[in-house]
């Protein structure tokens, strides 16, 4: 049961991260218009988190291995949750970009931890399948995000691209607290 629950939490978070990325691809012209800037500047709302998460993702895998994967994943998810809220209420492009950079840090931490969590919880013969599911959720998230992005913007506005997932992120974060036991940090293991 914990294997499935851990996998579900990791897959949901991968889907949510990628969904948001896909939605933003559609929102760029609207962001540029609302913040009275160019589409090149508004495009950084999509590019900044990918850049930041790529830069820190591998290092965060090391941090997760060292200090506990579940603990590190929770930190990443919390940062992503706060970033969504900050972006949904941003009043300037600078605030939006700062929120997106914070989200990139959260994604980098969360993704680096999620792969380790799944590898640690799955039997060796199922690890490849678990990682393939993570890749699938990322692809589906981006695809659905791009498909639904226009509908979300037309119905309720671009701010709900960020505000909308907050309750789901909170629910996933709380569920993860109960299904993913906190691993002891490596330093404590050696001392014990």
CSV table of C-alpha atoms in Angstrom, one decimal:
chain,number,residue,atom,x,y,z
A,1,UNK,CA,0.0,0.0,0.0
A,2,UNK,CA,2.8,2.5,0.8
A,3,UNK,CA,4.4,1.7,-2.5
A,4,UNK,CA,1.3,2.6,-4.4
A,5,UNK,CA,0.6,5.6,-2.3
A,6,UNK,CA,4.1,6.9,-2.7
A,7,UNK,CA,4.0,6.4,-6.4
A,8,UNK,CA,0.6,8.1,-6.7
A,9,UNK,CA,1.9,11.1,-4.8
A,10,UNK,CA,5.0,11.4,-7.0
A,11,UNK,CA,3.0,10.9,-10.2
A,12,UNK,CA,0.4,13.5,-9.1
A,13,UNK,CA,3.1,16.0,-8.4
A,14,UNK,CA,4.9,15.4,-11.7
A,15,UNK,CA,1.5,15.9,-13.5
A,16,UNK,CA,0.8,19.1,-11.7
A,17,UNK,CA,4.3,20.6,-12.3
A,18,UNK,CA,4.1,19.7,-16.0
A,19,UNK,CA,0.4,20.8,-16.4
A,20,UNK,CA,1.3,24.3,-15.1
A,21,UNK,CA,4.2,24.4,-17.6
A,22,UNK,CA,1.9,23.6,-20.4
A,23,UNK,CA,-0.7,26.1,-19.4
A,24,UNK,CA,1.8,28.9,-19.3
A,25,UNK,CA,2.8,28.3,-22.9
A,26,UNK,CA,-0.7,29.4,-23.9
A,27,UNK,CA,-0.8,32.3,-21.4
A,28,UNK,CA,2.3,34.2,-22.6
A,29,UNK,CA,0.6,36.7,-24.9
A,30,UNK,CA,-2.0,37.4,-22.2
A,31,UNK,CA,0.7,37.9,-19.5
A,32,UNK,CA,2.5,40.3,-21.9
A,33,UNK,CA,-0.6,42.3,-22.4
A,34,UNK,CA,-1.7,42.4,-18.8
A,35,UNK,CA,1.7,43.5,-17.5
A,36,UNK,CA,2.4,45.8,-20.5
A,37,UNK,CA,5.6,44.1,-21.5
A,38,UNK,CA,6.9,42.1,-24.5
A,39,UNK,CA,6.1,38.4,-25.2
A,40,UNK,CA,9.9,37.8,-24.9
A,41,UNK,CA,9.8,39.0,-21.3
A,42,UNK,CA,6.6,37.3,-20.5
A,43,UNK,CA,8.0,34.1,-22.0
A,44,UNK,CA,10.4,33.9,-19.0
A,45,UNK,CA,7.4,33.0,-16.9
A,46,UNK,CA,7.5,29.7,-18.7
A,47,UNK,CA,11.3,29.4,-19.1
A,48,UNK,CA,12.6,30.5,-15.7
A,49,UNK,CA,11.3,27.6,-13.7
A,50,UNK,CA,12.5,25.1,-16.3
A,51,UNK,CA,16.0,26.7,-16.3
A,52,UNK,CA,16.2,26.8,-12.5
A,53,UNK,CA,14.9,23.3,-11.9
A,54,UNK,CA,17.3,21.9,-14.5
A,55,UNK,CA,20.2,23.7,-12.9
A,56,UNK,CA,19.5,22.4,-9.4
A,57,UNK,CA,17.7,19.1,-10.1
A,58,UNK,CA,20.8,16.8,-10.0
A,59,UNK,CA,22.2,18.5,-6.9
A,60,UNK,CA,18.8,18.1,-5.2
A,61,UNK,CA,18.9,14.3,-5.9
A,62,UNK,CA,22.2,14.3,-3.9
A,63,UNK,CA,20.6,16.4,-1.1
A,64,UNK,CA,17.6,14.1,-1.0
A,65,UNK,CA,19.9,11.0,-0.7
A,66,UNK,CA,21.8,12.7,2.1
A,67,UNK,CA,19.0,14.3,4.2
A,68,UNK,CA,16.0,12.1,3.4
A,69,UNK,CA,14.0,11.9,0.2
A,70,UNK,CA,10.6,12.4,1.7
A,71,UNK,CA,11.7,15.3,3.8
A,72,UNK,CA,13.3,17.0,0.8
A,73,UNK,CA,10.3,16.3,-1.4
A,74,UNK,CA,8.1,18.0,1.2
A,75,UNK,CA,10.3,21.1,1.1
A,76,UNK,CA,10.1,21.2,-2.7
A,77,UNK,CA,6.4,20.8,-2.8
A,78,UNK,CA,5.9,23.5,-0.2
A,79,UNK,CA,8.0,25.9,-2.2
A,80,UNK,CA,6.0,25.0,-5.3
A,81,UNK,CA,2.7,25.6,-3.4
A,82,UNK,CA,3.9,29.0,-2.1
A,83,UNK,CA,5.1,29.9,-5.6
A,84,UNK,CA,1.7,29.1,-7.1
A,85,UNK,CA,0.0,31.3,-4.5
A,86,UNK,CA,2.5,34.1,-5.0
A,87,UNK,CA,2.1,34.0,-8.8
A,88,UNK,CA,-1.7,34.0,-8.6
A,89,UNK,CA,-1.6,37.3,-6.6
A,90,UNK,CA,1.3,39.0,-8.3
A,91,UNK,CA,0.8,42.6,-9.4
A,92,UNK,CA,3.9,43.1,-11.5
A,93,UNK,CA,5.9,41.0,-14.0
A,94,UNK,CA,8.9,41.1,-11.6
A,95,UNK,CA,6.7,39.6,-8.9
A,96,UNK,CA,5.4,36.9,-11.2
A,97,UNK,CA,8.9,36.0,-12.4
A,98,UNK,CA,10.2,35.9,-8.8
A,99,UNK,CA,7.3,33.5,-8.0
A,100,UNK,CA,8.2,31.4,-11.0
A,101,UNK,CA,11.8,31.2,-10.0
A,102,UNK,CA,10.7,30.1,-6.5
A,103,UNK,CA,8.6,27.5,-8.3
A,104,UNK,CA,11.6,26.3,-10.3
A,105,UNK,CA,13.5,25.8,-7.1
A,106,UNK,CA,10.5,23.8,-5.7
A,107,UNK,CA,10.3,21.7,-8.9
A,108,UNK,CA,14.0,21.0,-8.9
A,109,UNK,CA,13.9,19.9,-5.3
A,110,UNK,CA,10.7,17.9,-5.7
A,111,UNK,CA,11.7,16.2,-8.9
A,112,UNK,CA,15.1,15.3,-7.6
A,113,UNK,CA,13.5,13.7,-4.6
A,114,UNK,CA,10.6,12.0,-6.4
A,115,UNK,CA,12.7,9.8,-8.6
A,116,UNK,CA,14.7,8.8,-5.5
A,117,UNK,CA,11.6,8.1,-3.5
A,118,UNK,CA,10.1,5.9,-6.2
A,119,UNK,CA,13.4,4.0,-6.7
A,120,UNK,CA,13.7,3.4,-3.0
A,121,UNK,CA,10.1,2.2,-2.6
A,122,UNK,CA,9.8,0.0,-5.7
A,123,UNK,CA,11.2,-3.5,-6.1
A,124,UNK,CA,14.2,-3.4,-8.5
A,125,UNK,CA,12.3,-5.1,-11.3
A,126,UNK,CA,9.6,-2.4,-11.2
A,127,UNK,CA,11.8,0.7,-11.0
A,128,UNK,CA,12.0,1.1,-14.8
A,129,UNK,CA,8.2,1.0,-15.0
A,130,UNK,CA,7.9,3.6,-12.2
A,131,UNK,CA,10.3,6.0,-14.0
A,132,UNK,CA,8.4,5.5,-17.2
A,133,UNK,CA,5.2,6.4,-15.5
A,134,UNK,CA,6.9,9.6,-14.2
A,135,UNK,CA,7.9,10.5,-17.8
A,136,UNK,CA,4.3,9.8,-19.0
A,137,UNK,CA,2.8,12.0,-16.3
A,138,UNK,CA,5.1,14.8,-17.3
A,139,UNK,CA,4.2,14.5,-21.0
A,140,UNK,CA,0.4,14.2,-20.2
A,141,UNK,CA,0.6,17.2,-17.8
A,142,UNK,CA,2.2,19.4,-20.5
A,143,UNK,CA,-0.2,18.2,-23.1
A,144,UNK,CA,-3.3,18.7,-21.0
A,145,UNK,CA,-2.0,22.0,-19.8
A,146,UNK,CA,-1.6,23.3,-23.3
A,147,UNK,CA,-5.0,21.9,-24.3
A,148,UNK,CA,-6.9,23.3,-21.3
A,149,UNK,CA,-4.9,26.5,-20.9
A,150,UNK,CA,-7.0,28.5,-23.3
A,151,UNK,CA,-10.2,27.3,-21.7
A,152,UNK,CA,-9.0,28.1,-18.2
A,153,UNK,CA,-7.9,31.6,-19.3
A,154,UNK,CA,-11.2,32.3,-21.1
A,155,UNK,CA,-13.3,31.1,-18.3
A,156,UNK,CA,-11.7,32.6,-15.2
A,157,UNK,CA,-8.5,34.4,-16.3
A,158,UNK,CA,-4.8,33.6,-16.2
A,159,UNK,CA,-4.4,34.0,-12.4
A,160,UNK,CA,-6.4,30.9,-11.9
A,161,UNK,CA,-3.7,28.9,-13.7
A,162,UNK,CA,-1.8,29.5,-10.5
A,163,UNK,CA,-4.5,29.7,-7.9
A,164,UNK,CA,-6.5,26.7,-9.1
A,165,UNK,CA,-3.9,24.1,-8.3
A,166,UNK,CA,-3.2,25.4,-4.8
A,167,UNK,CA,-5.9,23.2,-3.0
A,168,UNK,CA,-4.8,20.2,-5.0
A,169,UNK,CA,-1.1,20.8,-4.0
A,170,UNK,CA,-2.1,21.2,-0.4
A,171,UNK,CA,-4.1,17.9,-0.6
A,172,UNK,CA,-1.1,16.1,-2.2
A,173,UNK,CA,1.3,17.6,0.3
A,174,UNK,CA,-0.9,16.4,3.3
A,175,UNK,CA,-1.4,13.0,1.8
A,176,UNK,CA,2.3,12.6,1.3
A,177,UNK,CA,3.0,13.4,4.9
A,178,UNK,CA,1.0,10.3,5.9
A,179,UNK,CA,2.1,7.9,3.2
A,180,UNK,CA,5.8,8.7,2.8
A,181,UNK,CA,7.7,8.1,6.0
A,182,UNK,CA,10.6,10.5,6.6
A,183,UNK,CA,13.9,8.7,6.0
A,184,UNK,CA,16.6,9.4,8.6
A,185,UNK,CA,19.3,11.6,7.2
A,186,UNK,CA,22.5,9.7,6.3
A,187,UNK,CA,24.6,11.5,8.9
A,188,UNK,CA,22.3,10.3,11.7
A,189,UNK,CA,22.3,6.7,10.3
A,190,UNK,CA,26.1,6.7,10.6
A,191,UNK,CA,26.1,8.1,14.1
A,192,UNK,CA,23.5,5.5,15.3
